[in-house]
mmCIF file of C-alpha atoms and ligand atoms in Angstrom:
data_model
loop_
_atom_site.group_PDB
_atom_site.id
_atom_site.type_symbol
_atom_site.label_atom_id
_atom_site.label_comp_id
_atom_site.label_asym_id
_atom_site.label_seq_id
_atom_site.Cartn_x
_atom_site.Cartn_y
_atom_site.Cartn_z
ATOM 1 C CA MET A 1 -14.618 -5.958 -42.039
ATOM 2 C CA ALA A 2 -16.177 -9.312 -42.741
ATOM 3 C CA ALA A 3 -15.759 -11.428 -45.846
ATOM 4 C CA GLY A 4 -19.030 -12.933 -46.998
ATOM 5 C CA ASN A 5 -20.745 -11.904 -43.795
ATOM 6 C CA ARG A 6 -18.342 -13.943 -41.697
ATOM 7 C CA LEU A 7 -15.903 -12.588 -39.157
ATOM 8 C CA MET A 8 -12.396 -13.689 -40.065
ATOM 9 C CA GLY A 9 -9.355 -14.147 -37.874
ATOM 10 C CA GLU A 10 -7.808 -10.785 -38.632
ATOM 11 C CA ASP A 11 -11.097 -9.025 -37.840
ATOM 12 C CA LEU A 12 -11.374 -10.728 -34.497
ATOM 13 C CA LEU A 13 -8.281 -9.365 -32.775
ATOM 14 C CA PRO A 14 -9.528 -5.757 -32.496
ATOM 15 C CA LEU A 15 -12.860 -7.051 -31.161
ATOM 16 C CA VAL A 16 -11.147 -9.273 -28.618
ATOM 17 C CA GLU A 17 -9.105 -6.245 -27.562
ATOM 18 C CA LEU A 18 -12.146 -4.041 -26.870
ATOM 19 C CA ALA A 19 -12.022 -3.169 -23.197
ATOM 20 C CA SER A 20 -14.325 -0.357 -22.084
ATOM 21 C CA PRO A 21 -18.009 -0.909 -21.300
ATOM 22 C CA GLU A 22 -18.870 1.875 -23.795
ATOM 23 C CA GLU A 23 -17.066 0.102 -26.640
ATOM 24 C CA LEU A 24 -18.511 -3.247 -25.652
ATOM 25 C CA ALA A 25 -22.164 -2.170 -25.395
ATOM 26 C CA PRO A 26 -22.853 -2.379 -29.159
ATOM 27 C CA LEU A 27 -21.179 -5.785 -29.321
ATOM 28 C CA PHE A 28 -23.417 -7.083 -26.534
ATOM 29 C CA THR A 29 -26.506 -5.664 -28.230
ATOM 30 C CA ALA A 30 -25.571 -7.284 -31.541
ATOM 31 C CA ALA A 31 -25.000 -10.666 -29.848
ATOM 32 C CA ASP A 32 -28.320 -10.346 -28.006
ATOM 33 C CA GLN A 33 -30.120 -9.663 -31.281
ATOM 34 C CA VAL A 34 -28.470 -12.576 -33.072
ATOM 35 C CA ARG A 35 -29.394 -14.838 -30.167
ATOM 36 C CA ARG A 36 -33.024 -13.738 -30.284
ATOM 37 C CA ARG A 37 -33.287 -14.104 -34.059
ATOM 38 C CA MET A 38 -31.517 -17.459 -34.277
ATOM 39 C CA VAL A 39 -32.534 -19.357 -31.133
ATOM 40 C CA GLY A 40 -35.313 -17.265 -29.601
ATOM 41 C CA ASP A 41 -36.049 -16.157 -26.049
ATOM 42 C CA ALA A 42 -36.353 -19.591 -24.468
ATOM 43 C CA VAL A 43 -33.487 -20.588 -22.189
ATOM 44 C CA HIS A 44 -32.582 -24.246 -21.808
ATOM 45 C CA LEU A 45 -32.182 -25.526 -18.258
ATOM 46 C CA ARG A 46 -29.872 -28.507 -17.797
ATOM 47 C CA ALA A 47 -29.804 -30.477 -14.551
ATOM 48 C CA LEU A 48 -26.182 -30.797 -13.500
ATOM 49 C CA ILE A 49 -25.242 -33.854 -11.441
ATOM 50 C CA GLU A 50 -21.651 -33.732 -10.182
ATOM 51 C CA PHE A 51 -21.325 -37.304 -9.009
ATOM 52 C CA SER A 52 -17.610 -37.639 -8.191
ATOM 53 C CA ASN A 53 -14.774 -35.245 -7.424
ATOM 54 C CA TYR A 54 -12.024 -37.818 -7.922
ATOM 55 C CA CYS A 55 -9.762 -36.918 -10.820
ATOM 56 C CA ARG A 56 -6.698 -38.637 -12.244
ATOM 57 C CA ALA A 57 -5.668 -35.449 -14.066
ATOM 58 C CA ASN A 58 -3.601 -32.670 -12.563
ATOM 59 C CA CYS A 59 -4.661 -29.435 -14.285
ATOM 60 C CA LEU A 60 -2.828 -26.581 -12.600
ATOM 61 C CA TYR A 61 -5.948 -24.377 -12.396
ATOM 62 C CA CYS A 62 -8.385 -26.877 -10.920
ATOM 63 C CA GLY A 63 -9.269 -27.658 -7.306
ATOM 64 C CA LEU A 64 -10.049 -31.270 -8.195
ATOM 65 C CA ARG A 65 -6.517 -31.929 -9.486
ATOM 66 C CA ARG A 66 -5.086 -35.172 -8.205
ATOM 67 C CA GLU A 67 -2.343 -33.497 -6.177
ATOM 68 C CA ASN A 68 -4.781 -31.411 -4.139
ATOM 69 C CA ARG A 69 -4.647 -33.294 -0.848
ATOM 70 C CA ASN A 70 -6.801 -30.700 0.958
ATOM 71 C CA LEU A 71 -9.958 -31.884 -0.703
ATOM 72 C CA ALA A 72 -12.266 -34.528 0.802
ATOM 73 C CA ARG A 73 -13.136 -36.785 -2.113
ATOM 74 C CA TYR A 74 -16.569 -38.318 -2.704
ATOM 75 C CA ARG A 75 -18.196 -40.749 -5.077
ATOM 76 C CA LEU A 76 -21.960 -41.126 -5.321
ATOM 77 C CA SER A 77 -23.293 -44.656 -5.721
ATOM 78 C CA LEU A 78 -25.104 -45.640 -8.901
ATOM 79 C CA GLU A 79 -28.322 -45.831 -6.867
ATOM 80 C CA GLU A 80 -27.819 -42.282 -5.547
ATOM 81 C CA ILE A 81 -27.146 -40.990 -9.058
ATOM 82 C CA GLU A 82 -30.257 -42.720 -10.367
ATOM 83 C CA GLY A 83 -32.204 -41.018 -7.574
ATOM 84 C CA LEU A 84 -30.913 -37.643 -8.774
ATOM 85 C CA ILE A 85 -31.742 -38.446 -12.386
ATOM 86 C CA ALA A 86 -35.275 -39.305 -11.273
ATOM 87 C CA GLU A 87 -35.459 -36.008 -9.410
ATOM 88 C CA ALA A 88 -34.364 -34.118 -12.538
ATOM 89 C CA TYR A 89 -37.192 -35.833 -14.389
ATOM 90 C CA ARG A 90 -39.687 -34.995 -11.636
ATOM 91 C CA LEU A 91 -38.641 -31.326 -11.672
ATOM 92 C CA GLY A 92 -39.321 -31.146 -15.406
ATOM 93 C CA PHE A 93 -35.775 -31.003 -16.814
ATOM 94 C CA GLY A 94 -35.279 -32.304 -20.374
ATOM 95 C CA THR A 95 -31.554 -32.985 -19.994
ATOM 96 C CA VAL A 96 -29.261 -34.372 -17.321
ATOM 97 C CA VAL A 97 -25.577 -33.514 -17.392
ATOM 98 C CA LEU A 98 -23.548 -36.276 -15.767
ATOM 99 C CA GLN A 99 -20.301 -34.642 -14.702
ATOM 100 C CA SER A 100 -17.263 -35.780 -12.706
ATOM 101 C CA GLY A 101 -13.505 -35.524 -12.572
ATOM 102 C CA GLU A 102 -11.721 -38.175 -14.627
ATOM 103 C CA ASP A 103 -12.770 -41.014 -12.349
ATOM 104 C CA LEU A 104 -12.307 -44.479 -13.826
ATOM 105 C CA TRP A 105 -14.335 -46.120 -11.041
ATOM 106 C CA TYR A 106 -17.274 -45.232 -13.273
ATOM 107 C CA ASP A 107 -16.263 -47.661 -15.994
ATOM 108 C CA ALA A 108 -17.945 -48.310 -19.321
ATOM 109 C CA ASP A 109 -20.678 -50.514 -17.885
ATOM 110 C CA ARG A 110 -21.455 -48.431 -14.797
ATOM 111 C CA MET A 111 -21.877 -45.306 -16.945
ATOM 112 C CA ALA A 112 -23.932 -47.271 -19.472
ATOM 113 C CA ARG A 113 -26.352 -48.257 -16.709
ATOM 114 C CA LEU A 114 -26.866 -44.577 -15.793
ATOM 115 C CA ILE A 115 -27.281 -43.572 -19.425
ATOM 116 C CA ARG A 116 -29.876 -46.282 -20.034
ATOM 117 C CA TYR A 117 -31.772 -45.264 -16.908
ATOM 118 C CA ALA A 118 -31.917 -41.578 -17.922
ATOM 119 C CA LYS A 119 -32.937 -42.503 -21.468
ATOM 120 C CA SER A 120 -35.699 -44.763 -20.119
ATOM 121 C CA LEU A 121 -37.216 -41.635 -18.539
ATOM 122 C CA GLY A 122 -37.032 -39.814 -21.877
ATOM 123 C CA LEU A 123 -34.230 -37.468 -20.784
ATOM 124 C CA ALA A 124 -31.455 -36.279 -23.061
ATOM 125 C CA VAL A 125 -28.045 -37.248 -21.663
ATOM 126 C CA THR A 126 -24.979 -35.039 -21.649
ATOM 127 C CA LEU A 127 -21.701 -36.546 -20.480
ATOM 128 C CA SER A 128 -18.915 -34.426 -19.000
ATOM 129 C CA LEU A 129 -16.347 -36.986 -17.849
ATOM 130 C CA GLY A 130 -13.075 -35.646 -19.220
ATOM 131 C CA GLU A 131 -10.777 -37.547 -21.557
ATOM 132 C CA ARG A 132 -12.047 -41.115 -21.635
ATOM 133 C CA SER A 133 -11.045 -43.870 -24.062
ATOM 134 C CA PRO A 134 -12.371 -44.022 -27.646
ATOM 135 C CA GLU A 135 -13.913 -47.425 -26.846
ATOM 136 C CA GLU A 136 -15.797 -46.048 -23.848
ATOM 137 C CA VAL A 137 -17.194 -42.975 -25.572
ATOM 138 C CA ALA A 138 -18.248 -45.073 -28.595
ATOM 139 C CA TYR A 139 -20.022 -47.527 -26.302
ATOM 140 C CA TRP A 140 -21.818 -44.753 -24.379
ATOM 141 C CA ARG A 141 -22.989 -43.211 -27.621
ATOM 142 C CA LYS A 142 -24.441 -46.596 -28.650
ATOM 143 C CA GLU A 143 -26.185 -46.788 -25.290
ATOM 144 C CA GLY A 144 -27.924 -43.490 -26.028
ATOM 145 C CA ALA A 145 -25.751 -40.633 -24.729
ATOM 146 C CA ASP A 146 -26.584 -37.527 -26.762
ATOM 147 C CA ARG A 147 -23.945 -34.927 -25.952
ATOM 148 C CA TYR A 148 -20.413 -34.617 -24.615
ATOM 149 C CA LEU A 149 -18.920 -31.550 -22.953
ATOM 150 C CA LEU A 150 -15.148 -31.310 -23.221
ATOM 151 C CA ARG A 151 -13.908 -27.747 -23.083
ATOM 152 C CA HIS A 152 -10.668 -27.375 -25.005
ATOM 153 C CA GLU A 153 -9.590 -25.063 -22.081
ATOM 154 C CA THR A 154 -7.119 -23.016 -24.139
ATOM 155 C CA ALA A 155 -6.254 -23.194 -27.832
ATOM 156 C CA ASN A 156 -2.659 -22.098 -27.216
ATOM 157 C CA PRO A 157 -0.793 -25.443 -27.494
ATOM 158 C CA ALA A 158 2.161 -24.386 -25.300
ATOM 159 C CA LEU A 159 -0.070 -22.899 -22.598
ATOM 160 C CA HIS A 160 -2.311 -25.965 -22.770
ATOM 161 C CA ARG A 161 0.639 -28.287 -22.188
ATOM 162 C CA ARG A 162 1.933 -26.154 -19.325
ATOM 163 C CA LEU A 163 -1.418 -25.992 -17.539
ATOM 164 C CA ARG A 164 -2.388 -29.608 -18.157
ATOM 165 C CA PRO A 165 0.564 -31.876 -17.333
ATOM 166 C CA GLY A 166 0.755 -34.943 -19.552
ATOM 167 C CA ARG A 167 -2.005 -33.708 -21.837
ATOM 168 C CA SER A 168 -2.075 -31.825 -25.129
ATOM 169 C CA LEU A 169 -4.386 -29.597 -27.113
ATOM 170 C CA GLU A 170 -3.933 -31.967 -30.034
ATOM 171 C CA GLY A 171 -5.150 -34.934 -28.011
ATOM 172 C CA ARG A 172 -8.145 -33.056 -26.678
ATOM 173 C CA VAL A 173 -9.179 -31.714 -30.073
ATOM 174 C CA GLY A 174 -8.694 -35.179 -31.574
ATOM 175 C CA LEU A 175 -11.138 -36.559 -29.027
ATOM 176 C CA LEU A 176 -13.634 -33.770 -29.734
ATOM 177 C CA ARG A 177 -13.506 -34.596 -33.447
ATOM 178 C CA TYR A 178 -13.995 -38.288 -32.713
ATOM 179 C CA LEU A 179 -16.990 -37.530 -30.463
ATOM 180 C CA LYS A 180 -18.521 -35.588 -33.302
ATOM 181 C CA GLU A 181 -17.895 -38.442 -35.745
ATOM 182 C CA LEU A 182 -19.720 -40.751 -33.336
ATOM 183 C CA GLY A 183 -22.754 -38.476 -33.606
ATOM 184 C CA TYR A 184 -22.479 -36.705 -30.270
ATOM 185 C CA GLN A 185 -23.427 -33.041 -30.015
ATOM 186 C CA ILE A 186 -20.128 -31.626 -28.836
ATOM 187 C CA GLY A 187 -19.356 -28.898 -26.351
ATOM 188 C CA ALA A 188 -16.015 -27.105 -26.530
ATOM 189 C CA GLY A 189 -14.977 -23.954 -24.700
ATOM 190 C CA PHE A 190 -12.326 -22.232 -22.666
ATOM 191 C CA MET A 191 -11.425 -20.173 -19.635
ATOM 192 C CA VAL A 192 -10.755 -16.435 -19.807
ATOM 193 C CA GLY A 193 -7.930 -14.869 -17.806
ATOM 194 C CA LEU A 194 -5.578 -17.827 -17.538
ATOM 195 C CA PRO A 195 -2.057 -16.791 -16.542
ATOM 196 C CA GLY A 196 -0.043 -16.166 -19.708
ATOM 197 C CA GLN A 197 -3.132 -16.054 -21.948
ATOM 198 C CA GLU A 198 -3.042 -13.239 -24.525
ATOM 199 C CA ALA A 199 -5.567 -11.652 -26.859
ATOM 200 C CA ALA A 200 -4.209 -13.708 -29.774
ATOM 201 C CA ASP A 201 -4.896 -16.875 -27.757
ATOM 202 C CA LEU A 202 -8.519 -15.832 -27.259
ATOM 203 C CA VAL A 203 -8.796 -15.293 -31.018
ATOM 204 C CA ALA A 204 -7.471 -18.842 -31.468
ATOM 205 C CA ASP A 205 -10.073 -20.087 -28.954
ATOM 206 C CA LEU A 206 -12.871 -18.553 -31.022
ATOM 207 C CA GLU A 207 -11.427 -19.850 -34.285
ATOM 208 C CA LEU A 208 -11.234 -23.354 -32.867
ATOM 209 C CA LEU A 209 -14.916 -23.235 -31.846
ATOM 210 C CA VAL A 210 -15.795 -22.345 -35.430
ATOM 211 C CA GLU A 211 -13.514 -24.974 -36.920
ATOM 212 C CA LEU A 212 -15.025 -27.674 -34.703
ATOM 213 C CA GLU A 213 -18.543 -26.384 -35.415
ATOM 214 C CA ALA A 214 -19.197 -26.727 -31.695
ATOM 215 C CA ASP A 215 -22.837 -27.385 -30.842
ATOM 216 C CA MET A 216 -22.289 -26.085 -27.302
ATOM 217 C CA VAL A 217 -19.808 -23.514 -26.041
ATOM 218 C CA GLY A 218 -18.799 -23.184 -22.382
ATOM 219 C CA ILE A 219 -16.879 -20.016 -21.544
ATOM 220 C CA GLY A 220 -16.049 -19.020 -17.985
ATOM 221 C CA PRO A 221 -13.601 -16.822 -16.100
ATOM 222 C CA PHE A 222 -10.573 -18.541 -14.579
ATOM 223 C CA ILE A 223 -10.925 -18.215 -10.787
ATOM 224 C CA PRO A 224 -7.704 -19.022 -8.880
ATOM 225 C CA HIS A 225 -8.069 -21.798 -6.325
ATOM 226 C CA PRO A 226 -6.000 -21.437 -3.114
ATOM 227 C CA ASP A 227 -4.959 -25.114 -3.072
ATOM 228 C CA THR A 228 -3.455 -25.120 -6.570
ATOM 229 C CA PRO A 229 -0.150 -23.918 -8.058
ATOM 230 C CA LEU A 230 -2.041 -20.958 -9.593
ATOM 231 C CA ALA A 231 -3.274 -19.688 -6.208
ATOM 232 C CA GLY A 232 -1.578 -16.307 -6.602
ATOM 233 C CA ALA A 233 -2.676 -15.612 -10.190
ATOM 234 C CA PRO A 234 -5.041 -12.692 -10.891
ATOM 235 C CA GLY A 235 -7.870 -14.606 -12.583
ATOM 236 C CA GLY A 236 -10.375 -13.606 -15.253
ATOM 237 C CA ARG A 237 -12.854 -10.735 -15.206
ATOM 238 C CA VAL A 238 -16.583 -10.680 -15.813
ATOM 239 C CA LEU A 239 -16.557 -8.122 -18.625
ATOM 240 C CA GLU A 240 -13.786 -9.930 -20.516
ATOM 241 C CA THR A 241 -15.675 -13.201 -20.200
ATOM 242 C CA VAL A 242 -19.007 -11.770 -21.331
ATOM 243 C CA LYS A 243 -17.191 -10.239 -24.307
ATOM 244 C CA MET A 244 -16.037 -13.719 -25.345
ATOM 245 C CA VAL A 245 -19.577 -15.080 -24.893
ATOM 246 C CA ALA A 246 -20.872 -12.326 -27.202
ATOM 247 C CA LEU A 247 -18.235 -13.053 -29.854
ATOM 248 C CA ALA A 248 -18.974 -16.782 -29.647
ATOM 249 C CA ARG A 249 -22.662 -16.021 -30.331
ATOM 250 C CA LEU A 250 -21.794 -13.898 -33.381
ATOM 251 C CA LEU A 251 -19.519 -16.620 -34.766
ATOM 252 C CA LEU A 252 -21.841 -19.541 -33.966
ATOM 253 C CA PRO A 253 -25.333 -18.058 -34.189
ATOM 254 C CA GLU A 254 -27.175 -21.291 -33.369
ATOM 255 C CA ALA A 255 -24.955 -22.612 -30.591
ATOM 256 C CA LEU A 256 -26.112 -23.578 -27.117
ATOM 257 C CA ILE A 257 -24.146 -21.225 -24.879
ATOM 258 C CA PRO A 258 -24.455 -21.436 -21.090
ATOM 259 C CA ALA A 259 -24.286 -18.536 -18.691
ATOM 260 C CA THR A 260 -21.737 -20.320 -16.534
ATOM 261 C CA THR A 261 -21.814 -20.772 -12.771
ATOM 262 C CA ALA A 262 -18.254 -19.400 -12.612
ATOM 263 C CA LEU A 263 -19.571 -16.091 -14.009
ATOM 264 C CA GLY A 264 -22.359 -16.100 -11.435
ATOM 265 C CA SER A 265 -19.794 -16.777 -8.724
ATOM 266 C CA LEU A 266 -17.674 -13.730 -9.612
ATOM 267 C CA ASP A 267 -20.641 -11.355 -9.797
ATOM 268 C CA PRO A 268 -24.242 -11.733 -8.589
ATOM 269 C CA TYR A 269 -25.404 -10.619 -12.049
ATOM 270 C CA GLY A 270 -22.670 -12.353 -14.039
ATOM 271 C CA ARG A 271 -25.054 -14.902 -15.497
ATOM 272 C CA GLU A 272 -27.650 -12.254 -16.330
ATOM 273 C CA ASN A 273 -24.948 -10.267 -18.147
ATOM 274 C CA ALA A 274 -24.095 -13.313 -20.249
ATOM 275 C CA LEU A 275 -27.781 -14.057 -20.955
ATOM 276 C CA GLU A 276 -28.119 -10.544 -22.332
ATOM 277 C CA ALA A 277 -25.029 -10.906 -24.515
ATOM 278 C CA GLY A 278 -25.631 -14.183 -26.321
ATOM 279 C CA ALA A 279 -26.097 -16.975 -23.771
ATOM 280 C CA ASN A 280 -29.176 -19.237 -23.836
ATOM 281 C CA VAL A 281 -28.518 -22.061 -21.377
ATOM 282 C CA VAL A 282 -28.229 -22.326 -17.576
ATOM 283 C CA MET A 283 -27.179 -25.368 -15.622
ATOM 284 C CA PRO A 284 -28.617 -25.532 -12.103
ATOM 285 C CA SER A 285 -26.908 -28.077 -9.877
ATOM 286 C CA LEU A 286 -28.811 -31.063 -8.523
ATOM 287 C CA THR A 287 -25.717 -32.298 -6.705
ATOM 288 C CA PRO A 288 -26.630 -33.186 -3.092
ATOM 289 C CA LYS A 289 -25.946 -30.409 -0.613
ATOM 290 C CA ALA A 290 -23.822 -32.718 1.510
ATOM 291 C CA VAL A 291 -21.121 -32.898 -1.186
ATOM 292 C CA ARG A 292 -21.722 -29.837 -3.326
ATOM 293 C CA ARG A 293 -19.020 -27.714 -1.707
ATOM 294 C CA GLN A 294 -16.541 -30.517 -2.313
ATOM 295 C CA TYR A 295 -17.035 -30.168 -6.067
ATOM 296 C CA ALA A 296 -14.710 -27.205 -5.826
ATOM 297 C CA LEU A 297 -13.173 -26.513 -9.230
ATOM 298 C CA TYR A 298 -12.704 -22.933 -7.986
ATOM 299 C CA PRO A 299 -13.467 -21.109 -4.710
ATOM 300 C CA GLY A 300 -16.519 -18.945 -4.031
ATOM 301 C CA ARG A 301 -18.999 -21.082 -5.896
ATOM 302 C CA ILE A 302 -22.601 -19.877 -5.551
ATOM 303 C CA CYS A 303 -25.760 -21.788 -4.656
ATOM 304 C CA LEU A 304 -24.105 -24.080 -2.115
ATOM 305 C CA ASP A 305 -27.110 -24.335 0.166
ATOM 306 C CA GLU A 306 -30.042 -24.468 -2.216
ATOM 307 C CA THR A 307 -31.805 -27.701 -3.103
ATOM 308 C CA GLY A 308 -32.188 -28.629 -6.764
ATOM 309 C CA GLU A 309 -35.784 -27.480 -6.557
ATOM 310 C CA GLN A 310 -34.828 -24.089 -5.054
ATOM 311 C CA CYS A 311 -32.112 -23.646 -7.675
ATOM 312 C CA ARG A 312 -34.584 -24.229 -10.441
ATOM 313 C CA ALA A 313 -37.154 -21.836 -8.953
ATOM 314 C CA CYS A 314 -34.508 -19.113 -8.461
ATOM 315 C CA LEU A 315 -33.322 -19.411 -12.049
ATOM 316 C CA GLU A 316 -36.850 -19.344 -13.424
ATOM 317 C CA ALA A 317 -37.497 -16.107 -11.522
ATOM 318 C CA ARG A 318 -34.242 -14.594 -12.795
ATOM 319 C CA LEU A 319 -35.149 -15.515 -16.372
ATOM 320 C CA ARG A 320 -38.607 -13.988 -16.014
ATOM 321 C CA ARG A 321 -37.030 -10.737 -14.839
ATOM 322 C CA LEU A 322 -34.992 -10.695 -18.049
ATOM 323 C CA GLY A 323 -38.120 -11.286 -20.129
ATOM 324 C CA ARG A 324 -36.976 -14.756 -21.063
ATOM 325 C CA THR A 325 -38.854 -18.047 -20.897
ATOM 326 C CA VAL A 326 -37.878 -21.585 -19.929
ATOM 327 C CA ALA A 327 -37.485 -23.912 -22.890
ATOM 328 C CA THR A 328 -39.368 -27.197 -22.935
ATOM 329 C CA GLY A 329 -38.267 -30.446 -24.576
ATOM 330 C CA PRO A 330 -34.758 -31.899 -24.877
ATOM 331 C CA GLY A 331 -33.166 -28.773 -26.364
ATOM 332 C CA HIS A 332 -30.977 -30.422 -28.963
ATOM 333 C CA SER A 333 -28.476 -28.530 -31.079
ATOM 334 C CA LEU A 334 -30.226 -27.197 -34.199
ATOM 335 C CA LYS A 335 -27.088 -27.769 -36.232
ATOM 336 C CA TRP A 336 -26.887 -31.356 -35.052
ATOM 337 C CA GLU A 337 -30.547 -31.940 -35.935
ATOM 338 C CA ARG A 338 -29.795 -30.736 -39.463
ATOM 339 C CA ARG A 339 -26.655 -32.906 -39.678
ATOM 340 C CA ASN A 340 -28.808 -35.899 -38.788
ATOM 341 C CA ARG A 341 -31.644 -35.079 -41.129
ATOM 342 C CA ASN A 342 -29.249 -34.818 -44.052
ATOM 343 C CA GLY A 343 -27.963 -38.313 -43.373
HETATM 344 N N1 5AD B 1 -11.743 -21.500 -12.513
HETATM 345 C C1 5AD B 1 -12.724 -21.540 -13.441
HETATM 346 N N2 5AD B 1 -13.061 -22.638 -14.138
HETATM 347 C C2 5AD B 1 -12.387 -23.772 -13.864
HETATM 348 N N3 5AD B 1 -12.478 -24.999 -14.398
HETATM 349 C C3 5AD B 1 -11.582 -25.796 -13.775
HETATM 350 N N4 5AD B 1 -10.899 -25.098 -12.858
HETATM 351 C C4 5AD B 1 -11.369 -23.824 -12.901
HETATM 352 C C5 5AD B 1 -11.047 -22.628 -12.208
HETATM 353 N N5 5AD B 1 -10.092 -22.582 -11.275
HETATM 354 C C6 5AD B 1 -13.365 -25.326 -15.520
HETATM 355 C C7 5AD B 1 -12.616 -25.997 -16.667
HETATM 356 C C8 5AD B 1 -13.311 -27.334 -16.797
HETATM 357 C C9 5AD B 1 -14.670 -27.051 -16.200
HETATM 358 C C10 5AD B 1 -15.407 -28.260 -15.741
HETATM 359 O O1 5AD B 1 -14.368 -26.201 -15.115
HETATM 360 O O2 5AD B 1 -12.787 -25.228 -17.848
HETATM 361 O O3 5AD B 1 -13.439 -27.788 -18.126
HETATM 362 FE FE1 SF4 B 2 -9.710 -33.036 -13.498
HETATM 363 FE FE2 SF4 B 2 -11.263 -31.520 -15.119
HETATM 364 FE FE3 SF4 B 2 -10.186 -30.475 -12.896
HETATM 365 FE FE4 SF4 B 2 -8.598 -31.067 -14.977
HETATM 366 S S1 SF4 B 2 -10.279 -29.514 -14.955
HETATM 367 S S2 SF4 B 2 -8.191 -31.576 -12.807
HETATM 368 S S3 SF4 B 2 -9.562 -32.926 -15.752
HETATM 369 S S4 SF4 B 2 -11.707 -32.101 -12.981
#
């Protein structure tokens, strides 16, 4: 079924179509074994700082979309964000993820200040700021940013265009390739259960991850938000999503794959399920409690009342119960480290 030990496109469709827990169990076991062999039992914790919920984009699935007038918007000051970066350092995180909607208030220089501050503490810096200009991302890389998360969302070009007004898959993938050229570790990924998404589209999602040689892969269920045009859609399921996590692990054995908060929000053990089927990263939120519920990409988000410290402690306990450990150090992509070593 595989040519030269590699799953090919035509082999993927029947795997993507597996549906029953009985059929999926061996797939999850295989992904868990590949994860253990390739990246070990240590799970990387990333401190997530969601510093602004303003967004100029209008993605149909997302609660932060510009036309959602029911959302109270917030922007943290640079001083507040630096305070959170310092807290991440104090709590022992090796990486901060600076995430926001596409908010141009945080211009090239303001972001550069935050990047320099985090780097001065010895933290690895992941940016998750949406589609910003080539000049900006090049500048931030020069200032020390290590990684960039930009899920491709869906690899079906027509669906992509429909769900993301004014944007295209081509543009997004072009930016991902440019980020990689600049030397960023890149994170791609997609949602499972989008309205109109078919099995063949999920195959295309996996193939795109391989083609991009993604260092990081974010996969989560689509969860319909009541204040968006997709309010009435059915949304993605946990089992389907974990299946895609497992396939991503088999295709990209060394990738950094988070057990996403969206999975944890659909099911109290959603993240555990993913961690036992290929995932090796979790991203506890350090976003201040006062604004955390306003960072509402989707409804029903978990961990709204915990402090960053409590979040970290809870996750460490959950990992221990799974027999996993907490990784130390920056947790760079192994593939990226090799790319760099070879020139
Ligand atoms: N359900 C699940 N995930 C969502 N995202 C945005 N809206 C939703 C939703 N309704 C995801 C997108 C984006 C990431 C930050 O959150 O994939 O890239
Ligand atoms: Fe903005 Fe990202 Fe939400 Fe799209 S998914 S509306 S770009 S925050």
